[in-house]
mmCIF file of N, CA and C in Angstrom:
data_model
loop_
_atom_site.group_PDB
_atom_site.id
_atom_site.type_symbol
_atom_site.label_atom_id
_atom_site.label_comp_id
_atom_site.label_asym_id
_atom_site.label_seq_id
_atom_site.Cartn_x
_atom_site.Cartn_y
_atom_site.Cartn_z
ATOM 1 N N UNK J 16 104.526 108.573 35.405
ATOM 2 C CA UNK J 16 105.284 109.526 36.193
ATOM 3 C C UNK J 16 104.600 109.788 37.537
ATOM 4 N N UNK J 17 103.248 109.873 37.498
ATOM 5 C CA UNK J 17 102.505 110.131 38.736
ATOM 6 C C UNK J 17 102.636 108.957 39.700
ATOM 7 N N UNK J 18 102.553 107.724 39.183
ATOM 8 C CA UNK J 18 102.686 106.525 40.035
ATOM 9 C C UNK J 18 104.079 106.463 40.644
ATOM 10 N N UNK J 19 105.086 106.833 39.869
ATOM 11 C CA UNK J 19 106.455 106.840 40.375
ATOM 12 C C UNK J 19 106.595 107.851 41.506
ATOM 13 N N UNK J 20 105.985 109.004 41.330
ATOM 14 C CA UNK J 20 106.021 110.045 42.357
ATOM 15 C C UNK J 20 105.311 109.579 43.624
ATOM 16 N N UNK J 21 104.135 108.947 43.462
ATOM 17 C CA UNK J 21 103.400 108.428 44.617
ATOM 18 C C UNK J 21 104.201 107.347 45.338
ATOM 19 N N UNK J 22 104.844 106.475 44.568
ATOM 20 C CA UNK J 22 105.666 105.423 45.148
ATOM 21 C C UNK J 22 106.823 106.013 45.945
ATOM 22 N N UNK J 23 107.442 107.051 45.421
ATOM 23 C CA UNK J 23 108.556 107.708 46.110
ATOM 24 C C UNK J 23 108.084 108.336 47.422
ATOM 25 N N UNK J 24 106.914 108.950 47.409
ATOM 26 C CA UNK J 24 106.349 109.548 48.628
ATOM 27 C C UNK J 24 106.118 108.463 49.680
ATOM 28 N N UNK J 25 105.534 107.355 49.276
ATOM 29 C CA UNK J 25 105.262 106.259 50.210
ATOM 30 C C UNK J 25 106.561 105.630 50.723
ATOM 31 N N UNK J 26 107.537 105.504 49.837
ATOM 32 C CA UNK J 26 108.836 104.964 50.239
ATOM 33 C C UNK J 26 109.475 105.858 51.308
ATOM 34 N N UNK J 27 109.385 107.173 51.119
ATOM 35 C CA UNK J 27 109.930 108.113 52.102
ATOM 36 C C UNK J 27 109.200 108.022 53.435
ATOM 37 N N UNK J 28 107.898 107.803 53.405
ATOM 38 C CA UNK J 28 107.126 107.634 54.637
ATOM 39 C C UNK J 28 107.587 106.396 55.397
ATOM 40 N N UNK J 29 107.766 105.299 54.674
ATOM 41 C CA UNK J 29 108.215 104.052 55.296
ATOM 42 C C UNK J 29 109.606 104.233 55.892
ATOM 43 N N UNK J 30 110.490 104.872 55.146
ATOM 44 C CA UNK J 30 111.851 105.087 55.641
ATOM 45 C C UNK J 30 111.848 105.964 56.891
ATOM 46 N N UNK J 31 111.025 106.997 56.897
ATOM 47 C CA UNK J 31 110.914 107.869 58.073
ATOM 48 C C UNK J 31 110.430 107.075 59.277
ATOM 49 N N UNK J 32 109.433 106.217 59.073
ATOM 50 C CA UNK J 32 108.907 105.399 60.161
ATOM 51 C C UNK J 32 109.964 104.438 60.684
ATOM 52 N N UNK J 33 110.683 103.783 59.796
ATOM 53 C CA UNK J 33 111.735 102.850 60.209
ATOM 54 C C UNK J 33 112.834 103.592 60.976
ATOM 55 N N UNK J 34 113.172 104.802 60.534
ATOM 56 C CA UNK J 34 114.200 105.595 61.219
ATOM 57 C C UNK J 34 113.753 106.024 62.614
ATOM 58 N N UNK J 35 112.459 106.057 62.848
ATOM 59 C CA UNK J 35 111.957 106.382 64.188
ATOM 60 C C UNK J 35 112.049 105.178 65.115
ATOM 61 N N UNK J 36 112.120 103.988 64.529
ATOM 62 C CA UNK J 36 112.135 102.770 65.341
ATOM 63 C C UNK J 36 113.536 102.197 65.537
ATOM 64 N N UNK J 37 114.440 102.485 64.623
ATOM 65 C CA UNK J 37 115.780 101.907 64.659
ATOM 66 C C UNK J 37 116.829 103.003 64.532
ATOM 67 N N UNK J 38 118.011 102.760 65.095
ATOM 68 C CA UNK J 38 119.099 103.732 64.906
ATOM 69 C C UNK J 38 119.432 103.894 63.423
ATOM 70 N N UNK J 39 119.803 105.109 63.064
ATOM 71 C CA UNK J 39 120.074 105.440 61.654
ATOM 72 C C UNK J 39 121.121 104.525 61.033
ATOM 73 N N UNK J 40 122.180 104.201 61.781
ATOM 74 C CA UNK J 40 123.238 103.339 61.233
ATOM 75 C C UNK J 40 122.694 101.964 60.862
ATOM 76 N N UNK J 41 121.789 101.439 61.649
ATOM 77 C CA UNK J 41 121.197 100.133 61.350
ATOM 78 C C UNK J 41 120.302 100.231 60.122
ATOM 79 N N UNK J 42 119.533 101.294 60.025
ATOM 80 C CA UNK J 42 118.674 101.496 58.853
ATOM 81 C C UNK J 42 119.514 101.557 57.584
ATOM 82 N N UNK J 43 120.618 102.282 57.645
ATOM 83 C CA UNK J 43 121.495 102.387 56.471
ATOM 84 C C UNK J 43 122.061 101.024 56.079
ATOM 85 N N UNK J 44 122.476 100.228 57.075
ATOM 86 C CA UNK J 44 122.988 98.880 56.788
ATOM 87 C C UNK J 44 121.909 98.005 56.156
ATOM 88 N N UNK J 45 120.693 98.078 56.684
ATOM 89 C CA UNK J 45 119.594 97.289 56.123
ATOM 90 C C UNK J 45 119.297 97.705 54.685
ATOM 91 N N UNK J 46 119.289 99.007 54.428
ATOM 92 C CA UNK J 46 119.035 99.493 53.070
ATOM 93 C C UNK J 46 120.117 99.030 52.105
ATOM 94 N N UNK J 47 121.347 98.906 52.601
ATOM 95 C CA UNK J 47 122.461 98.481 51.757
ATOM 96 C C UNK J 47 122.514 96.956 51.611
ATOM 97 N N UNK J 48 121.576 96.263 52.262
ATOM 98 C CA UNK J 48 121.536 94.806 52.155
ATOM 99 C C UNK J 48 122.537 94.096 53.040
ATOM 100 N N UNK J 49 123.134 94.806 53.982
ATOM 101 C CA UNK J 49 124.122 94.204 54.884
ATOM 102 C C UNK J 49 123.427 93.452 56.012
ATOM 103 N N UNK J 50 124.113 92.448 56.547
ATOM 104 C CA UNK J 50 123.612 91.748 57.726
ATOM 105 C C UNK J 50 123.754 92.662 58.931
ATOM 106 N N UNK J 51 122.754 92.655 59.784
ATOM 107 C CA UNK J 51 122.810 93.423 61.019
ATOM 108 C C UNK J 51 122.852 92.419 62.159
ATOM 109 N N UNK J 52 123.939 92.442 62.894
ATOM 110 C CA UNK J 52 124.137 91.473 63.971
ATOM 111 C C UNK J 52 124.001 92.146 65.324
ATOM 112 N N UNK J 53 123.563 91.358 66.282
ATOM 113 C CA UNK J 53 123.447 91.864 67.650
ATOM 114 C C UNK J 53 124.835 92.218 68.167
ATOM 115 N N UNK J 54 124.908 93.276 68.950
ATOM 116 C CA UNK J 54 126.171 93.724 69.524
ATOM 117 C C UNK J 54 126.059 93.768 71.039
ATOM 118 N N UNK J 55 127.200 93.725 71.681
ATOM 119 C CA UNK J 55 127.277 93.924 73.124
ATOM 120 C C UNK J 55 127.874 95.295 73.374
ATOM 121 N N UNK J 56 127.262 96.027 74.278
ATOM 122 C CA UNK J 56 127.751 97.351 74.642
ATOM 123 C C UNK J 56 128.124 97.315 76.122
ATOM 124 N N UNK J 57 129.393 97.572 76.404
ATOM 125 C CA UNK J 57 129.906 97.459 77.773
ATOM 126 C C UNK J 57 129.548 98.651 78.649
ATOM 127 N N UNK J 58 129.476 99.853 78.071
ATOM 128 C CA UNK J 58 129.311 101.076 78.853
ATOM 129 C C UNK J 58 128.098 101.861 78.375
ATOM 130 N N UNK J 59 126.979 101.694 79.057
ATOM 131 C CA UNK J 59 125.760 102.417 78.722
ATOM 132 C C UNK J 59 125.048 102.866 79.989
ATOM 133 N N UNK J 60 124.295 103.935 79.862
ATOM 134 C CA UNK J 60 123.425 104.395 80.939
ATOM 135 C C UNK J 60 122.047 104.607 80.335
ATOM 136 N N UNK J 61 121.021 104.122 81.057
ATOM 137 C CA UNK J 61 119.641 104.220 80.583
ATOM 138 C C UNK J 61 118.878 105.180 81.475
ATOM 139 N N UNK J 62 118.062 106.020 80.853
ATOM 140 C CA UNK J 62 117.209 106.978 81.549
ATOM 141 C C UNK J 62 115.751 106.610 81.302
ATOM 142 N N UNK J 63 114.979 106.505 82.377
ATOM 143 C CA UNK J 63 113.536 106.321 82.286
ATOM 144 C C UNK J 63 112.868 107.471 83.020
ATOM 145 N N UNK J 64 111.787 107.987 82.478
ATOM 146 C CA UNK J 64 110.998 108.959 83.229
ATOM 147 C C UNK J 64 109.526 108.682 83.012
ATOM 148 N N UNK J 65 108.743 109.117 83.964
ATOM 149 C CA UNK J 65 107.303 109.145 83.783
ATOM 150 C C UNK J 65 106.761 110.350 84.529
ATOM 151 N N UNK J 66 105.498 110.651 84.291
ATOM 152 C CA UNK J 66 104.875 111.841 84.853
ATOM 153 C C UNK J 66 104.229 111.483 86.188
ATOM 154 N N UNK J 67 104.569 112.231 87.228
ATOM 155 C CA UNK J 67 103.949 112.042 88.540
ATOM 156 C C UNK J 67 102.469 112.413 88.424
ATOM 157 N N UNK J 68 101.594 111.514 88.872
ATOM 158 C CA UNK J 68 100.158 111.792 88.849
ATOM 159 C C UNK J 68 99.519 111.736 87.479
ATOM 160 N N UNK J 69 100.153 111.026 86.540
ATOM 161 C CA UNK J 69 99.630 110.972 85.174
ATOM 162 C C UNK J 69 98.207 110.419 85.122
ATOM 163 N N UNK J 70 97.923 109.389 85.914
ATOM 164 C CA UNK J 70 96.584 108.807 85.926
ATOM 165 C C UNK J 70 95.548 109.833 86.371
ATOM 166 N N UNK J 71 95.892 110.626 87.370
ATOM 167 C CA UNK J 71 94.993 111.671 87.854
ATOM 168 C C UNK J 71 94.771 112.742 86.785
ATOM 169 N N UNK J 72 95.846 113.139 86.112
ATOM 170 C CA UNK J 72 95.717 114.134 85.034
ATOM 171 C C UNK J 72 94.810 113.594 83.938
ATOM 172 N N UNK J 73 94.995 112.324 83.587
ATOM 173 C CA UNK J 73 94.178 111.712 82.531
ATOM 174 C C UNK J 73 92.707 111.661 82.921
ATOM 175 N N UNK J 74 92.442 111.431 84.197
ATOM 176 C CA UNK J 74 91.042 111.334 84.638
ATOM 177 C C UNK J 74 90.318 112.677 84.522
ATOM 178 N N UNK J 75 91.069 113.770 84.445
ATOM 179 C CA UNK J 75 90.486 115.107 84.326
ATOM 180 C C UNK J 75 90.655 115.682 82.928
ATOM 181 N N UNK J 76 90.970 114.812 81.974
ATOM 182 C CA UNK J 76 91.294 115.269 80.623
ATOM 183 C C UNK J 76 90.552 114.439 79.590
ATOM 184 N N UNK J 77 90.304 115.064 78.437
ATOM 185 C CA UNK J 77 89.774 114.305 77.307
ATOM 186 C C UNK J 77 90.946 113.572 76.648
ATOM 187 N N UNK J 78 90.663 112.556 75.855
ATOM 188 C CA UNK J 78 91.757 111.878 75.146
ATOM 189 C C UNK J 78 92.606 112.835 74.304
ATOM 190 N N UNK J 79 91.980 113.776 73.626
ATOM 191 C CA UNK J 79 92.740 114.722 72.798
ATOM 192 C C UNK J 79 93.599 115.656 73.655
ATOM 193 N N UNK J 80 93.136 115.990 74.845
ATOM 194 C CA UNK J 80 93.944 116.814 75.743
ATOM 195 C C UNK J 80 95.175 116.046 76.222
ATOM 196 N N UNK J 81 95.027 114.745 76.464
ATOM 197 C CA UNK J 81 96.173 113.916 76.851
ATOM 198 C C UNK J 81 97.177 113.849 75.698
ATOM 199 N N UNK J 82 96.666 113.655 74.484
ATOM 200 C CA UNK J 82 97.549 113.614 73.310
ATOM 201 C C UNK J 82 98.281 114.948 73.158
ATOM 202 N N UNK J 83 97.572 116.052 73.323
ATOM 203 C CA UNK J 83 98.196 117.372 73.202
ATOM 204 C C UNK J 83 99.260 117.578 74.275
ATOM 205 N N UNK J 84 98.977 117.144 75.492
ATOM 206 C CA UNK J 84 99.946 117.242 76.582
ATOM 207 C C UNK J 84 101.206 116.451 76.260
ATOM 208 N N UNK J 85 101.038 115.185 75.888
ATOM 209 C CA UNK J 85 102.206 114.338 75.605
ATOM 210 C C UNK J 85 102.981 114.862 74.396
ATOM 211 N N UNK J 86 102.278 115.345 73.390
ATOM 212 C CA UNK J 86 102.956 115.898 72.221
ATOM 213 C C UNK J 86 103.792 117.116 72.608
ATOM 214 N N UNK J 87 103.218 118.016 73.403
ATOM 215 C CA UNK J 87 103.963 119.206 73.835
ATOM 216 C C UNK J 87 105.162 118.814 74.699
ATOM 217 N N UNK J 88 104.950 117.885 75.616
ATOM 218 C CA UNK J 88 106.029 117.456 76.510
ATOM 219 C C UNK J 88 107.154 116.783 75.726
ATOM 220 N N UNK J 89 106.796 115.839 74.870
ATOM 221 C CA UNK J 89 107.835 115.087 74.164
ATOM 222 C C UNK J 89 108.501 115.911 73.075
ATOM 223 N N UNK J 90 107.831 116.905 72.549
ATOM 224 C CA UNK J 90 108.495 117.837 71.634
ATOM 225 C C UNK J 90 109.557 118.621 72.401
ATOM 226 N N UNK J 91 109.207 119.058 73.611
ATOM 227 C CA UNK J 91 110.178 119.749 74.470
ATOM 228 C C UNK J 91 111.357 118.830 74.770
ATOM 229 N N UNK J 92 111.066 117.597 75.179
ATOM 230 C CA UNK J 92 112.125 116.633 75.491
ATOM 231 C C UNK J 92 113.008 116.367 74.277
ATOM 232 N N UNK J 93 112.387 116.125 73.129
ATOM 233 C CA UNK J 93 113.151 115.798 71.917
ATOM 234 C C UNK J 93 114.097 116.936 71.542
ATOM 235 N N UNK J 94 113.661 118.169 71.711
ATOM 236 C CA UNK J 94 114.527 119.313 71.417
ATOM 237 C C UNK J 94 115.708 119.370 72.379
ATOM 238 N N UNK J 95 115.466 119.011 73.632
ATOM 239 C CA UNK J 95 116.545 119.024 74.632
ATOM 240 C C UNK J 95 117.541 117.908 74.382
ATOM 241 N N UNK J 96 117.064 116.704 74.136
ATOM 242 C CA UNK J 96 117.998 115.575 74.020
ATOM 243 C C UNK J 96 118.888 115.686 72.790
ATOM 244 N N UNK J 97 118.487 116.504 71.816
ATOM 245 C CA UNK J 97 119.339 116.723 70.643
ATOM 246 C C UNK J 97 120.680 117.354 71.017
ATOM 247 N N UNK J 98 120.746 117.958 72.188
ATOM 248 C CA UNK J 98 121.971 118.614 72.643
ATOM 249 C C UNK J 98 122.954 117.661 73.313
ATOM 250 N N UNK J 99 122.577 116.398 73.452
ATOM 251 C CA UNK J 99 123.395 115.440 74.194
ATOM 252 C C UNK J 99 123.687 114.207 73.344
ATOM 253 N N UNK J 100 124.707 113.463 73.752
ATOM 254 C CA UNK J 100 125.084 112.233 73.054
ATOM 255 C C UNK J 100 124.221 111.096 73.605
ATOM 256 N N UNK J 101 122.937 111.134 73.210
ATOM 257 C CA UNK J 101 121.966 110.155 73.684
ATOM 258 C C UNK J 101 121.103 109.701 72.514
ATOM 259 N N UNK J 102 120.397 108.607 72.726
ATOM 260 C CA UNK J 102 119.497 108.054 71.718
ATOM 261 C C UNK J 102 118.153 107.768 72.372
ATOM 262 N N UNK J 103 117.076 108.329 71.824
ATOM 263 C CA UNK J 103 115.741 108.048 72.359
ATOM 264 C C UNK J 103 115.331 106.664 71.900
ATOM 265 N N UNK J 104 115.068 105.803 72.862
ATOM 266 C CA UNK J 104 114.696 104.433 72.555
ATOM 267 C C UNK J 104 113.194 104.313 72.347
ATOM 268 N N UNK J 105 112.420 104.919 73.249
ATOM 269 C CA UNK J 105 110.984 104.667 73.211
ATOM 270 C C UNK J 105 110.205 105.707 73.988
ATOM 271 N N UNK J 106 108.987 105.947 73.563
ATOM 272 C CA UNK J 106 107.997 106.662 74.366
ATOM 273 C C UNK J 106 106.737 105.816 74.320
ATOM 274 N N UNK J 107 106.242 105.468 75.484
ATOM 275 C CA UNK J 107 104.986 104.719 75.588
ATOM 276 C C UNK J 107 104.162 105.409 76.660
ATOM 277 N N UNK J 108 103.036 105.989 76.252
ATOM 278 C CA UNK J 108 102.222 106.722 77.220
ATOM 279 C C UNK J 108 103.054 107.844 77.813
ATOM 280 N N UNK J 109 103.149 107.846 79.151
ATOM 281 C CA UNK J 109 103.933 108.895 79.801
ATOM 282 C C UNK J 109 105.360 108.462 80.089
ATOM 283 N N UNK J 110 105.759 107.286 79.621
ATOM 284 C CA UNK J 110 107.129 106.807 79.836
ATOM 285 C C UNK J 110 108.031 107.253 78.684
ATOM 286 N N UNK J 111 109.228 107.719 79.038
ATOM 287 C CA UNK J 111 110.197 108.228 78.064
ATOM 288 C C UNK J 111 111.516 107.541 78.376
ATOM 289 N N UNK J 112 112.106 106.870 77.396
ATOM 290 C CA UNK J 112 113.339 106.103 77.611
ATOM 291 C C UNK J 112 114.426 106.592 76.674
ATOM 292 N N UNK J 113 115.583 106.910 77.267
ATOM 293 C CA UNK J 113 116.737 107.411 76.523
ATOM 294 C C UNK J 113 117.964 106.637 76.996
ATOM 295 N N UNK J 114 118.912 106.430 76.103
ATOM 296 C CA UNK J 114 120.138 105.724 76.457
ATOM 297 C C UNK J 114 121.336 106.495 75.919
ATOM 298 N N UNK J 115 122.449 106.380 76.610
ATOM 299 C CA UNK J 115 123.710 106.934 76.114
ATOM 300 C C UNK J 115 124.750 105.824 76.155
ATOM 301 N N UNK J 116 125.583 105.794 75.137
ATOM 302 C CA UNK J 116 126.595 104.748 75.028
ATOM 303 C C UNK J 116 126.245 103.734 73.959
ATOM 304 N N UNK J 117 125.067 103.857 73.385
ATOM 305 C CA UNK J 117 124.660 103.061 72.243
ATOM 306 C C UNK J 117 123.623 103.821 71.455
ATOM 307 N N UNK J 118 123.458 103.675 70.212
ATOM 308 C CA UNK J 118 124.227 102.801 69.340
ATOM 309 C C UNK J 118 125.639 103.321 69.079
ATOM 310 N N UNK J 119 125.911 104.575 69.497
ATOM 311 C CA UNK J 119 127.260 105.117 69.341
ATOM 312 C C UNK J 119 128.005 105.015 70.670
ATOM 313 N N UNK J 120 129.065 104.254 70.664
ATOM 314 C CA UNK J 120 129.875 104.120 71.882
ATOM 315 C C UNK J 120 130.535 105.463 72.191
ATOM 316 N N UNK J 121 130.500 105.846 73.457
ATOM 317 C CA UNK J 121 131.111 107.126 73.836
ATOM 318 C C UNK J 121 131.993 106.989 75.079
ATOM 319 N N UNK J 122 132.608 105.823 75.207
ATOM 320 C CA UNK J 122 133.560 105.607 76.296
ATOM 321 C C UNK J 122 132.920 105.758 77.662
ATOM 322 N N UNK J 123 133.521 106.596 78.480
ATOM 323 C CA UNK J 123 133.028 106.794 79.852
ATOM 324 C C UNK J 123 132.089 107.993 79.963
ATOM 325 N N UNK J 124 131.693 108.593 78.859
ATOM 326 C CA UNK J 124 130.853 109.793 78.903
ATOM 327 C C UNK J 124 129.372 109.497 79.091
ATOM 328 N N UNK J 125 128.952 108.244 78.960
ATOM 329 C CA UNK J 125 127.532 107.897 78.957
ATOM 330 C C UNK J 125 126.788 108.373 80.207
ATOM 331 N N UNK J 126 127.342 108.165 81.382
ATOM 332 C CA UNK J 126 126.654 108.554 82.615
ATOM 333 C C UNK J 126 126.537 110.071 82.726
ATOM 334 N N UNK J 127 127.594 110.781 82.376
ATOM 335 C CA UNK J 127 127.563 112.243 82.416
ATOM 336 C C UNK J 127 126.573 112.820 81.428
ATOM 337 N N UNK J 128 126.479 112.220 80.241
ATOM 338 C CA UNK J 128 125.516 112.688 79.238
ATOM 339 C C UNK J 128 124.089 112.535 79.758
ATOM 340 N N UNK J 129 123.785 111.378 80.336
ATOM 341 C CA UNK J 129 122.441 111.140 80.868
ATOM 342 C C UNK J 129 122.168 112.042 82.065
ATOM 343 N N UNK J 130 123.152 112.209 82.954
ATOM 344 C CA UNK J 130 122.954 113.067 84.129
ATOM 345 C C UNK J 130 122.693 114.514 83.711
ATOM 346 N N UNK J 131 123.495 115.022 82.798
ATOM 347 C CA UNK J 131 123.302 116.404 82.337
ATOM 348 C C UNK J 131 121.965 116.569 81.623
ATOM 349 N N UNK J 132 121.624 115.612 80.780
ATOM 350 C CA UNK J 132 120.346 115.650 80.079
ATOM 351 C C UNK J 132 119.186 115.616 81.075
ATOM 352 N N UNK J 133 119.290 114.764 82.092
ATOM 353 C CA UNK J 133 118.238 114.644 83.107
ATOM 354 C C UNK J 133 117.998 115.960 83.822
ATOM 355 N N UNK J 134 119.085 116.614 84.212
ATOM 356 C CA UNK J 134 118.952 117.914 84.876
ATOM 357 C C UNK J 134 118.323 118.947 83.947
ATOM 358 N N UNK J 135 118.680 118.890 82.678
ATOM 359 C CA UNK J 135 118.112 119.807 81.696
ATOM 360 C C UNK J 135 116.604 119.557 81.546
ATOM 361 N N UNK J 136 116.202 118.284 81.464
ATOM 362 C CA UNK J 136 114.780 117.954 81.359
ATOM 363 C C UNK J 136 114.017 118.438 82.589
ATOM 364 N N UNK J 137 114.589 118.213 83.765
ATOM 365 C CA UNK J 137 113.939 118.669 85.002
ATOM 366 C C UNK J 137 113.811 120.182 85.038
ATOM 367 N N UNK J 138 114.844 120.895 84.606
ATOM 368 C CA UNK J 138 114.774 122.356 84.621
ATOM 369 C C UNK J 138 113.730 122.869 83.620
ATOM 370 N N UNK J 139 113.510 122.125 82.534
ATOM 371 C CA UNK J 139 112.495 122.523 81.556
ATOM 372 C C UNK J 139 111.089 122.434 82.146
ATOM 373 N N UNK J 140 110.915 121.620 83.169
ATOM 374 C CA UNK J 140 109.596 121.463 83.781
ATOM 375 C C UNK J 140 109.181 122.707 84.575
ATOM 376 N N UNK J 141 110.144 123.555 84.910
ATOM 377 C CA UNK J 141 109.819 124.786 85.648
ATOM 378 C C UNK J 141 108.886 125.667 84.829
ATOM 379 N N UNK J 142 109.149 125.792 83.541
ATOM 380 C CA UNK J 142 108.352 126.657 82.676
ATOM 381 C C UNK J 142 107.285 125.919 81.871
ATOM 382 N N UNK J 143 107.340 124.585 81.870
ATOM 383 C CA UNK J 143 106.375 123.814 81.076
ATOM 384 C C UNK J 143 104.988 123.889 81.719
ATOM 385 N N UNK J 144 103.987 124.110 80.900
ATOM 386 C CA UNK J 144 102.606 124.156 81.370
ATOM 387 C C UNK J 144 101.778 123.113 80.632
ATOM 388 N N UNK J 145 100.898 122.478 81.375
ATOM 389 C CA UNK J 145 99.947 121.549 80.761
ATOM 390 C C UNK J 145 98.968 122.411 79.963
ATOM 391 N N UNK J 146 98.856 122.180 78.661
ATOM 392 C CA UNK J 146 98.043 123.081 77.835
ATOM 393 C C UNK J 146 96.631 123.347 78.368
ATOM 394 N N UNK J 147 95.942 122.325 78.839
ATOM 395 C CA UNK J 147 94.556 122.504 79.291
ATOM 396 C C UNK J 147 94.434 122.667 80.811
ATOM 397 N N UNK J 148 95.544 122.563 81.528
ATOM 398 C CA UNK J 148 95.572 122.776 82.984
ATOM 399 C C UNK J 148 96.774 123.663 83.322
ATOM 400 N N UNK J 149 96.802 124.887 82.794
ATOM 401 C CA UNK J 149 98.001 125.723 82.908
ATOM 402 C C UNK J 149 98.385 126.100 84.348
ATOM 403 N N UNK J 150 97.461 125.958 85.285
ATOM 404 C CA UNK J 150 97.786 126.288 86.675
ATOM 405 C C UNK J 150 98.549 125.167 87.379
ATOM 406 N N UNK J 151 98.594 123.992 86.775
ATOM 407 C CA UNK J 151 99.277 122.850 87.384
ATOM 408 C C UNK J 151 100.707 122.720 86.854
ATOM 409 N N UNK J 152 101.589 122.287 87.728
ATOM 410 C CA UNK J 152 102.971 122.002 87.346
ATOM 411 C C UNK J 152 103.112 120.514 87.052
ATOM 412 N N UNK J 153 103.884 120.217 86.044
ATOM 413 C CA UNK J 153 104.160 118.827 85.708
ATOM 414 C C UNK J 153 105.421 118.393 86.420
ATOM 415 N N UNK J 154 105.381 117.202 87.019
ATOM 416 C CA UNK J 154 106.560 116.664 87.704
ATOM 417 C C UNK J 154 106.946 115.332 87.072
ATOM 418 N N UNK J 155 108.252 115.145 86.941
ATOM 419 C CA UNK J 155 108.768 113.861 86.410
ATOM 420 C C UNK J 155 109.227 112.998 87.565
#
């Protein structure tokens, strides 16, 4: 019984990790044993952001302070993007990539979703503080 419980915990960890890397619909198809084929999406808008002066901030920070900064920033971003018809594709370092129009097609709304989300992210920077450099403003 204990081994079964441990296996279930590990299975849930793997599923959570896969769901962070792939859209939920694709994960569900893979779990069901279905073939997943490449698709073409005609109407999409992609958003990229990075932090202005990130290299300079890093040079004045410990590695853990950089991790804390990115965690706080991306937690803020993740909470905001939940309000829009968008999908977070990737975060690498200070780069944040979001798309609208895939994996869920949304007709002609993709550009408006990204534009509104972008303005929301920018407005969040007004109150956002770098945890270890609270006197500095973060710019995207």
